[in-house]
PDB file of C-alpha atoms in Angstrom:
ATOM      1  CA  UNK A   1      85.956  80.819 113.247  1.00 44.00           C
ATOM      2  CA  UNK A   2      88.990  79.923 115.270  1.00 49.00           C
ATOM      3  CA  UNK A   3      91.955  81.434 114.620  1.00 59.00           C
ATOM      4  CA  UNK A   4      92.082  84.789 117.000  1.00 65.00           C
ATOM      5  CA  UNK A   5      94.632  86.178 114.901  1.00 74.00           C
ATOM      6  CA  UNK A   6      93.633  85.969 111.023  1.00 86.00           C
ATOM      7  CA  UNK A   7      92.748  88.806 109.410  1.00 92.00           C
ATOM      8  CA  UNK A   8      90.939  86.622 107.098  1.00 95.00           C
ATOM      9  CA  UNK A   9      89.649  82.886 107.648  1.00 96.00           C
ATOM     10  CA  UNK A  10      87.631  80.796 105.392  1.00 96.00           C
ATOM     11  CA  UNK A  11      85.958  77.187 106.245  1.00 96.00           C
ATOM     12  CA  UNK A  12      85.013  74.602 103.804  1.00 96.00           C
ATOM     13  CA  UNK A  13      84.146  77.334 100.901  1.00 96.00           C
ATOM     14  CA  UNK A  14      82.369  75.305  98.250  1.00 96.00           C
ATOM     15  CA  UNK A  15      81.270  77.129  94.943  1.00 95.00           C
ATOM     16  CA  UNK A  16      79.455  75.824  91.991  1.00 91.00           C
ATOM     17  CA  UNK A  17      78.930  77.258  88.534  1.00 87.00           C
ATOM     18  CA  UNK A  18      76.158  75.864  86.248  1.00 77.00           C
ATOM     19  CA  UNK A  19      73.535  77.180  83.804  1.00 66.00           C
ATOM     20  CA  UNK A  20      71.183  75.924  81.114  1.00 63.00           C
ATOM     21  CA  UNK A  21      70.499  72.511  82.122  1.00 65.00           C
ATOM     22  CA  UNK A  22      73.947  71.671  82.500  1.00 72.00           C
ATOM     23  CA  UNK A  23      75.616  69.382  85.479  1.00 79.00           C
ATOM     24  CA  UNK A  24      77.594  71.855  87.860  1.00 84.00           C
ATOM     25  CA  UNK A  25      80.605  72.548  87.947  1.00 86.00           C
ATOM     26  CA  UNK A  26      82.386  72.561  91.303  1.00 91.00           C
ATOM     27  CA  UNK A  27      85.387  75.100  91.059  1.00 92.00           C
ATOM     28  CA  UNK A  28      86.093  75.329  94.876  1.00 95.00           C
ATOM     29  CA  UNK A  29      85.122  71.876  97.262  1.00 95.00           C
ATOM     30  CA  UNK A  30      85.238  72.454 101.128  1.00 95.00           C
ATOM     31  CA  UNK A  31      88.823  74.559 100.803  1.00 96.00           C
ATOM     32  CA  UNK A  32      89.709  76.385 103.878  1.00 96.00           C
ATOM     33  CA  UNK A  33      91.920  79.279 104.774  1.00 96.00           C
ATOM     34  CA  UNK A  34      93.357  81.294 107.483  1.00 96.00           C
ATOM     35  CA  UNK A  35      95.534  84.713 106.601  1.00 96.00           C
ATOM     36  CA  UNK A  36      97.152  86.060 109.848  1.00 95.00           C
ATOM     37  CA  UNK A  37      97.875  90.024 110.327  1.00 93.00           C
ATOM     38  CA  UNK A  38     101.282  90.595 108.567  1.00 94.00           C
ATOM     39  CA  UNK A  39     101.474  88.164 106.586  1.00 96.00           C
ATOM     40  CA  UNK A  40     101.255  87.845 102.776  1.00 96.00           C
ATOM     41  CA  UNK A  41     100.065  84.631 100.960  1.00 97.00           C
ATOM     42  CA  UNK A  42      99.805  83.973  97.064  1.00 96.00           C
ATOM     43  CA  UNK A  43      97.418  81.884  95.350  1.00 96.00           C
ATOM     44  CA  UNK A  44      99.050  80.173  92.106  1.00 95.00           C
ATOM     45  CA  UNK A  45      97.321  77.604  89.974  1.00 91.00           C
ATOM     46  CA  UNK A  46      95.875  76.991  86.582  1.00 89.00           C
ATOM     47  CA  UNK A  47      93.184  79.559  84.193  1.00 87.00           C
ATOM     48  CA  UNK A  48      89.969  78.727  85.382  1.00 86.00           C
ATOM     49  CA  UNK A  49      90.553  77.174  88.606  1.00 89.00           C
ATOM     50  CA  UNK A  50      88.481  79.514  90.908  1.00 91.00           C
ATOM     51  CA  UNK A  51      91.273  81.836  92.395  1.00 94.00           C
ATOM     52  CA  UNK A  52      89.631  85.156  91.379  1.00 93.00           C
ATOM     53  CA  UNK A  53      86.474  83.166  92.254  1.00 95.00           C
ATOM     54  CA  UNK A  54      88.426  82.566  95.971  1.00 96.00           C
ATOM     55  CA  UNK A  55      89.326  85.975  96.304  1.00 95.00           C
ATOM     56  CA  UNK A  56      86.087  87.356  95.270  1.00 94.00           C
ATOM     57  CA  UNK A  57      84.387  85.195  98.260  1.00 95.00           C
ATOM     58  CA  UNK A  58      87.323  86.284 100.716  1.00 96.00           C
ATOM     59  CA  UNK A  59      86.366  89.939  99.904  1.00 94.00           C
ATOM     60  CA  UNK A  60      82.848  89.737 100.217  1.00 93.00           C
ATOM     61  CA  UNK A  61      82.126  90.031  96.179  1.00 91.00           C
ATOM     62  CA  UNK A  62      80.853  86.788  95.633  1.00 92.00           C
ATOM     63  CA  UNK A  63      78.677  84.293  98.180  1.00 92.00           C
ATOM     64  CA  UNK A  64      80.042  80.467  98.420  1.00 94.00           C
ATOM     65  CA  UNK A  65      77.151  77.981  98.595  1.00 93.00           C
ATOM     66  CA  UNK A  66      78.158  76.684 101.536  1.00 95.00           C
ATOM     67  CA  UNK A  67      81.152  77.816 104.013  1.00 95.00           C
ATOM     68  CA  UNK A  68      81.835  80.607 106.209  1.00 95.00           C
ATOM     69  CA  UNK A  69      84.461  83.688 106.303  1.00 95.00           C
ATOM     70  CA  UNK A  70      85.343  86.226 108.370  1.00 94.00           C
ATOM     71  CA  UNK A  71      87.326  89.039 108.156  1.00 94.00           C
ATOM     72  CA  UNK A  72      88.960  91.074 111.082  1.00 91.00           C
ATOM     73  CA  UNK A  73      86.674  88.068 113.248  1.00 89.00           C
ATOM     74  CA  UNK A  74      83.489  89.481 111.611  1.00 89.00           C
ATOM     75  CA  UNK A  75      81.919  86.687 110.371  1.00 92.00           C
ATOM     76  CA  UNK A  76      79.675  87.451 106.836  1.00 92.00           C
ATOM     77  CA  UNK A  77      77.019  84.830 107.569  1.00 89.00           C
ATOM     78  CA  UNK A  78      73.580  86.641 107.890  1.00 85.00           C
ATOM     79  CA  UNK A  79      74.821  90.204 106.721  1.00 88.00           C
ATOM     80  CA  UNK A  80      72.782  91.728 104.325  1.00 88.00           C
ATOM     81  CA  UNK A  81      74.409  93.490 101.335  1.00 89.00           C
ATOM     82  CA  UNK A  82      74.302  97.153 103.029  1.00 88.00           C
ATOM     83  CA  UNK A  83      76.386  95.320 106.069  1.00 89.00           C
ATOM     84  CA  UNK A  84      78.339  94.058 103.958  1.00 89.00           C
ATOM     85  CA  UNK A  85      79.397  96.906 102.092  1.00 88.00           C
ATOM     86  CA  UNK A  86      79.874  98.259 105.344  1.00 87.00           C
ATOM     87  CA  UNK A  87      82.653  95.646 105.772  1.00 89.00           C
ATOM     88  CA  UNK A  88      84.160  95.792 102.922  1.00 89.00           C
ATOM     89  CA  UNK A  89      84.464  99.825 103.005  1.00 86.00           C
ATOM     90  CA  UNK A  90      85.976  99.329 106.420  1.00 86.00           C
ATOM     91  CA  UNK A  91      88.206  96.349 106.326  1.00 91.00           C
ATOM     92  CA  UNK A  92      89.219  95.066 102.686  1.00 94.00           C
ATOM     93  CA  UNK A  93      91.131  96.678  99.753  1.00 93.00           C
ATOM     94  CA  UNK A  94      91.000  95.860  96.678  1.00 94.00           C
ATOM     95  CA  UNK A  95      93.516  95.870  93.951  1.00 91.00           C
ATOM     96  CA  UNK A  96      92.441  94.554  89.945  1.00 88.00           C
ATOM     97  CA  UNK A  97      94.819  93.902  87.480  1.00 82.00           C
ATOM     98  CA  UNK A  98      93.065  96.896  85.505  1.00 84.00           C
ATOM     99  CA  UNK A  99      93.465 100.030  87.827  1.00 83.00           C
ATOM    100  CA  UNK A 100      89.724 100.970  87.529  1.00 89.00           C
ATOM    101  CA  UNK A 101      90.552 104.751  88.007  1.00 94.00           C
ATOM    102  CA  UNK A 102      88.307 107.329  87.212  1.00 95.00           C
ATOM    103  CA  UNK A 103      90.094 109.134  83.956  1.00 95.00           C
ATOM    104  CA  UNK A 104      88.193 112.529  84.512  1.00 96.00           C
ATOM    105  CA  UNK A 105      89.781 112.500  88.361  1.00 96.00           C
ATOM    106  CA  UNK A 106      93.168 113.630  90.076  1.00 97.00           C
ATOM    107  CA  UNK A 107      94.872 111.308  91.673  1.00 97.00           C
ATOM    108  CA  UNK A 108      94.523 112.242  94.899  1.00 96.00           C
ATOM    109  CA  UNK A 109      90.568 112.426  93.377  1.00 95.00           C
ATOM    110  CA  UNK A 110      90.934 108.782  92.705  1.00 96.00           C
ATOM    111  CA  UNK A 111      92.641 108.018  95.708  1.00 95.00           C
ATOM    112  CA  UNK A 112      90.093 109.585  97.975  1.00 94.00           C
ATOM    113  CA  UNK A 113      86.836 107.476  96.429  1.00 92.00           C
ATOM    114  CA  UNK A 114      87.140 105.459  98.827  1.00 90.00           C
ATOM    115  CA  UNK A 115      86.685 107.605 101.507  1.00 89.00           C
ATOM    116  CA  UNK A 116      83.257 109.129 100.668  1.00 84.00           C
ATOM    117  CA  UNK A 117      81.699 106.253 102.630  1.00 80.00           C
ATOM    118  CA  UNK A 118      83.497 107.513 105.999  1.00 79.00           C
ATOM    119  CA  UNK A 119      81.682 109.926 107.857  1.00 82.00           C
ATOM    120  CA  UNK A 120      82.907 113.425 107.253  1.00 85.00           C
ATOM    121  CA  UNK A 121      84.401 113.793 110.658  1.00 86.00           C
ATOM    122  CA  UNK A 122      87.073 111.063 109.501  1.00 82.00           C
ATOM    123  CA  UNK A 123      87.557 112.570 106.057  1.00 86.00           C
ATOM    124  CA  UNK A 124      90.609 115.474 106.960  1.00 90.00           C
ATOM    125  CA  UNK A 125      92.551 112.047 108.672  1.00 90.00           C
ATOM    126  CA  UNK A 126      91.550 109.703 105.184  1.00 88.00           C
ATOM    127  CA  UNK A 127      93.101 112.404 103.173  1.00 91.00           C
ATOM    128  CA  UNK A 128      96.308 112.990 105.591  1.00 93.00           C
ATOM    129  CA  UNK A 129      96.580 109.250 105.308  1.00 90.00           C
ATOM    130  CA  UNK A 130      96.354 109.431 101.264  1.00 94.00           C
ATOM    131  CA  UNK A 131      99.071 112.059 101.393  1.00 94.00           C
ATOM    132  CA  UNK A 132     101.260 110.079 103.317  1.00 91.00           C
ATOM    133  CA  UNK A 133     100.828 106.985 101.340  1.00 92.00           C
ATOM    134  CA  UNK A 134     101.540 108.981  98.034  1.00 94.00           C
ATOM    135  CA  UNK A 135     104.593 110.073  99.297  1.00 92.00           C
ATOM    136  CA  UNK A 136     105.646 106.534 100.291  1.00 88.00           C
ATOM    137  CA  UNK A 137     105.088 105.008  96.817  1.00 88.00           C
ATOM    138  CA  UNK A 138     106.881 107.665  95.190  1.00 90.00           C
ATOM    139  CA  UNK A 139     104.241 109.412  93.736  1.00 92.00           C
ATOM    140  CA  UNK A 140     103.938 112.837  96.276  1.00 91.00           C
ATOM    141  CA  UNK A 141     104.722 115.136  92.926  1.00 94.00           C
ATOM    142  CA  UNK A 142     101.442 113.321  90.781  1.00 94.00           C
ATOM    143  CA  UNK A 143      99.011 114.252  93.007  1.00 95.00           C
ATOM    144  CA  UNK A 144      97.319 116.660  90.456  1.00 96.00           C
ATOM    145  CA  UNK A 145      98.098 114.607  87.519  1.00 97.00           C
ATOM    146  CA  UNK A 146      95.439 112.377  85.701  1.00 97.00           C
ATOM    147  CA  UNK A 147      95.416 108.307  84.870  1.00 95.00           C
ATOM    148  CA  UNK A 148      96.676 109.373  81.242  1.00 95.00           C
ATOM    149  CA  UNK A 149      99.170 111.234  82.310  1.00 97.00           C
ATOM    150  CA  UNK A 150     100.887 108.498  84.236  1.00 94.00           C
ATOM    151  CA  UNK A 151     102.798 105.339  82.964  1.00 92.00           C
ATOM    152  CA  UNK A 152     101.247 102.012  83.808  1.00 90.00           C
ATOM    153  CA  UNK A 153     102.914 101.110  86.672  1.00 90.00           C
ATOM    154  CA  UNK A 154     102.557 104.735  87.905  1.00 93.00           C
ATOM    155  CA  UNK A 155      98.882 104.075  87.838  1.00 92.00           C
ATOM    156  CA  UNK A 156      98.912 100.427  89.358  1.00 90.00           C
ATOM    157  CA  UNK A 157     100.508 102.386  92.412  1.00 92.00           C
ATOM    158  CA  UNK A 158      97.734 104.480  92.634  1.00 94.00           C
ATOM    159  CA  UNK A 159      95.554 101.788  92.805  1.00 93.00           C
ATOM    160  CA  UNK A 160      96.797 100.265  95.605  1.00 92.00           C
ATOM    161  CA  UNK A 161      97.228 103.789  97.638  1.00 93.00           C
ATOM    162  CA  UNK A 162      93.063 103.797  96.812  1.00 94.00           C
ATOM    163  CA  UNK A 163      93.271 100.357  97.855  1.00 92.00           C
ATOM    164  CA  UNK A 164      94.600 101.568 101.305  1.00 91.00           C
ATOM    165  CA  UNK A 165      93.554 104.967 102.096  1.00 91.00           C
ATOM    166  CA  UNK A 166      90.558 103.147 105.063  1.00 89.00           C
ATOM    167  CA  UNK A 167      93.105 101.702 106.351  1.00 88.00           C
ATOM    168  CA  UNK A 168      91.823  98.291 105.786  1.00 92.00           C
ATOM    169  CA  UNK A 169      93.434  95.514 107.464  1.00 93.00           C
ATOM    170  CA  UNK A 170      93.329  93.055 104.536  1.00 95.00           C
ATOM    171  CA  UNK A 171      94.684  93.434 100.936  1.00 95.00           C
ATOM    172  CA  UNK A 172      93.195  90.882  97.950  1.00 96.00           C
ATOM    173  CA  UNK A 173      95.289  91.655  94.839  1.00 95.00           C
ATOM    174  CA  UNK A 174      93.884  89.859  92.121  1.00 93.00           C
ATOM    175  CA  UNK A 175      96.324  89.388  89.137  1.00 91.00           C
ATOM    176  CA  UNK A 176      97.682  93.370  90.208  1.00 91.00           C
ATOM    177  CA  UNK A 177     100.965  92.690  87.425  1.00 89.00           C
ATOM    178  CA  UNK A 178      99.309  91.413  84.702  1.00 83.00           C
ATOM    179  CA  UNK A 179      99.603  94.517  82.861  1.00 83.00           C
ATOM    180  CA  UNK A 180     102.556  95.397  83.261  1.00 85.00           C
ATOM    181  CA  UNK A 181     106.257  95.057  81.965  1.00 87.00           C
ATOM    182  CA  UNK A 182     108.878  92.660  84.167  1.00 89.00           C
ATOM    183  CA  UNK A 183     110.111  95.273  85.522  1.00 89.00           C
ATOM    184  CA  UNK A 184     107.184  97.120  86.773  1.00 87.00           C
ATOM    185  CA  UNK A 185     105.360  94.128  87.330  1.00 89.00           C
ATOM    186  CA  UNK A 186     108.990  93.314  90.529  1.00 90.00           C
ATOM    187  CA  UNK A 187     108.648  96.658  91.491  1.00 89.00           C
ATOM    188  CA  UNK A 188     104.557  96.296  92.473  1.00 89.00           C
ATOM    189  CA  UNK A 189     104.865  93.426  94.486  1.00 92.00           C
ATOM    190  CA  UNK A 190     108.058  94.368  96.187  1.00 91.00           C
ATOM    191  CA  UNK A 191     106.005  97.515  97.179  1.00 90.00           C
ATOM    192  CA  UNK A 192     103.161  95.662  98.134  1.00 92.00           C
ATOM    193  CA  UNK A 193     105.050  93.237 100.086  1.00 93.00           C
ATOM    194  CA  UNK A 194     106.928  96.370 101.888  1.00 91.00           C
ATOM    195  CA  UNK A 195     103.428  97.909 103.050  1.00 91.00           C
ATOM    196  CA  UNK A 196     102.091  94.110 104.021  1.00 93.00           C
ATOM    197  CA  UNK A 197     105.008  94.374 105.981  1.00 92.00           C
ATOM    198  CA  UNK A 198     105.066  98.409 107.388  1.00 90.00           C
ATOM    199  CA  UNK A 199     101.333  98.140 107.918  1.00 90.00           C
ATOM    200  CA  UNK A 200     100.744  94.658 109.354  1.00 92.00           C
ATOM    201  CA  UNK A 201      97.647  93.997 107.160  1.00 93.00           C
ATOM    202  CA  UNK A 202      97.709  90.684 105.722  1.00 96.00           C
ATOM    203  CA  UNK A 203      97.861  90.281 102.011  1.00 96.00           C
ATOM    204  CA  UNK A 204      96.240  87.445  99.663  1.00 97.00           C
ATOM    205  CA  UNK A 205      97.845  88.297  95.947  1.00 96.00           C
ATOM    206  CA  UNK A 206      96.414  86.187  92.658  1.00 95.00           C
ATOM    207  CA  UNK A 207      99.282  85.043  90.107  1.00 93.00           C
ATOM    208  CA  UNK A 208     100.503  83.547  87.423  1.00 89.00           C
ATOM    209  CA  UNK A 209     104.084  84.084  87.715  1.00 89.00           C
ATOM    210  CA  UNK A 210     105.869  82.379  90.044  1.00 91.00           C
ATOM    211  CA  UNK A 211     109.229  84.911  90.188  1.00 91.00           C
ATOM    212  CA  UNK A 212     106.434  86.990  92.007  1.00 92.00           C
ATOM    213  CA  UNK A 213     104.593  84.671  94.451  1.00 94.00           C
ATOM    214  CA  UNK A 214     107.682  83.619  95.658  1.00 94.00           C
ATOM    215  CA  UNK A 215     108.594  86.749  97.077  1.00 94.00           C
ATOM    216  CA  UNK A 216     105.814  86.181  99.215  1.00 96.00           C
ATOM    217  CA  UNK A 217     105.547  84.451 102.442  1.00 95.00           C
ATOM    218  CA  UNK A 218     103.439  81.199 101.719  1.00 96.00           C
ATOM    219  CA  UNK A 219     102.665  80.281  98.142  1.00 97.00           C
ATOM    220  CA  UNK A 220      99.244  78.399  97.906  1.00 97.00           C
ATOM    221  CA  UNK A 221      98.378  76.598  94.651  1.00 96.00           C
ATOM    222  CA  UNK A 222      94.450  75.666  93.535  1.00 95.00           C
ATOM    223  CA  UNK A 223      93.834  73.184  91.099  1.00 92.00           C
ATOM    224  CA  UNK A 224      90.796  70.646  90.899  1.00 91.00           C
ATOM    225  CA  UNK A 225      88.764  72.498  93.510  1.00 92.00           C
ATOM    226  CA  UNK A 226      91.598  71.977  96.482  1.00 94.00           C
ATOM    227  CA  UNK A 227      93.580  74.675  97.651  1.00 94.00           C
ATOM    228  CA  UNK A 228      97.254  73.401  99.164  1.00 93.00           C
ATOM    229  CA  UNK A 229     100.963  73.958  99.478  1.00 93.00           C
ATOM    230  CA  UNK A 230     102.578  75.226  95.974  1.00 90.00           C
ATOM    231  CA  UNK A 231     105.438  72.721  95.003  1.00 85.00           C
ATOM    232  CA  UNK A 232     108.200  75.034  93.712  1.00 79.00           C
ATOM    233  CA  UNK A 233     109.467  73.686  90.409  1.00 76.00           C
ATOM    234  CA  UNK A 234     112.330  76.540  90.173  1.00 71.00           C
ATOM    235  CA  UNK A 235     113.661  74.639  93.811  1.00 64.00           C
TER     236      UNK A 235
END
């Protein structure tokens, strides 16, 4: 790894898909990438390409077949899967375009899953944290309410407060809008840019639409297995 200051880095990831006798297909070929803290970066490009594949590798969900990453400057090569975990627990959220919340659970319930991998010492300060951060998205008078109580965007919110409640220093939204109206769809990223930005933890956010990855701070397209600089068409 070299960059003393990414939150994230990735060197020559390569990733191949094949089954049944057929020839491999290469979705990812040596691509590299470095996310600094406090900085947000989407990933644009066509269906099927490999971004969720990308992020899924960045966040320790999927293995390349050759490459390295690191995240926070600890590196994933030779972890086993409990280490791993460890890692992940520690220093990545996650945030799905499906919110993934458990519909028998508060929010605050949901929010706190997370958490039961802390030891219980840190617990009281997880769930301080989780207050704070429901306050700050708007969402302070929900707390007792369930997923089906709550509009769509209300529960893509509490997603990402899930997503952040350890604190992690890295984000990986993977197509977070894709449920939602316009409208709702603006209001998530601005929000998620605004924390990138309050908390200093970098963020790597999967899109389609490029109204949204341009509010972010570098716009990345992969296509063909290369990831590099997203030509604006709307510029």
């Amino acid at each position: 790894m070299t960059s003393e200051n990414a939150a994230v880095e990735a060197i020559d990831l390569v990733k191949r898909y094949g089954a049944g006798g057929a020839a491999p297909v290469t979705v990812l070929n040596h691509v590299s990438l470095a996310v600094e803290r406090g900085e947000s970066v989407a990933i644009v490009g066509p269906s099927g390409s490999g971004k969720s594949t990308l992020l899924n590798i960045l966040g320790s969900l999927d293995r390349a077949d050759s490459g390295a990453v690191a995240v926070n400057g600890v590196a994933f090569e030779g972890l086993d899967e409990r280490r791993l975990a460890a890692v992940r627990a520690r220093e990545i959220g996650f945030v799905f375009q499906l919110h993934h919340l458990l519909p028998q659970c508060t929010v605050m319930e949901n929010v706190l899953v997370p958490t039961l991998v802390l030891e219980p010492s840190l617990r009281p300060a997880a769930r301080d944290r989780a207050q704070h951060l429901l306050e700050r998205v708007g969402l302070a008078g929900r707390i007792r309410s369930r997923p089906g109580e709550l509009s769509g965007g209300e529960r893509q919110r509490v997603a990402v407060v899930r997503a952040l409640v350890n604190g992690p220093g890295l984000l990986l939204a993977d197509e977070p809008t894709g449920a939602l109206d316009e409208a709702s769809a603006a209001a998530l990223v601005d929000l998620l840019v605004e924390l990138n930005r309050e908390t200093q933890m970098a963020l790597v956010m999967v899109t389609h639409a490029a109204a949204l990855a341009r509010r972010l701070q570098r716009v990345l397209r992969l296509a063909h297995g290369g990831l590099a600089p997203w030509q604006d068409p709307g510029t």
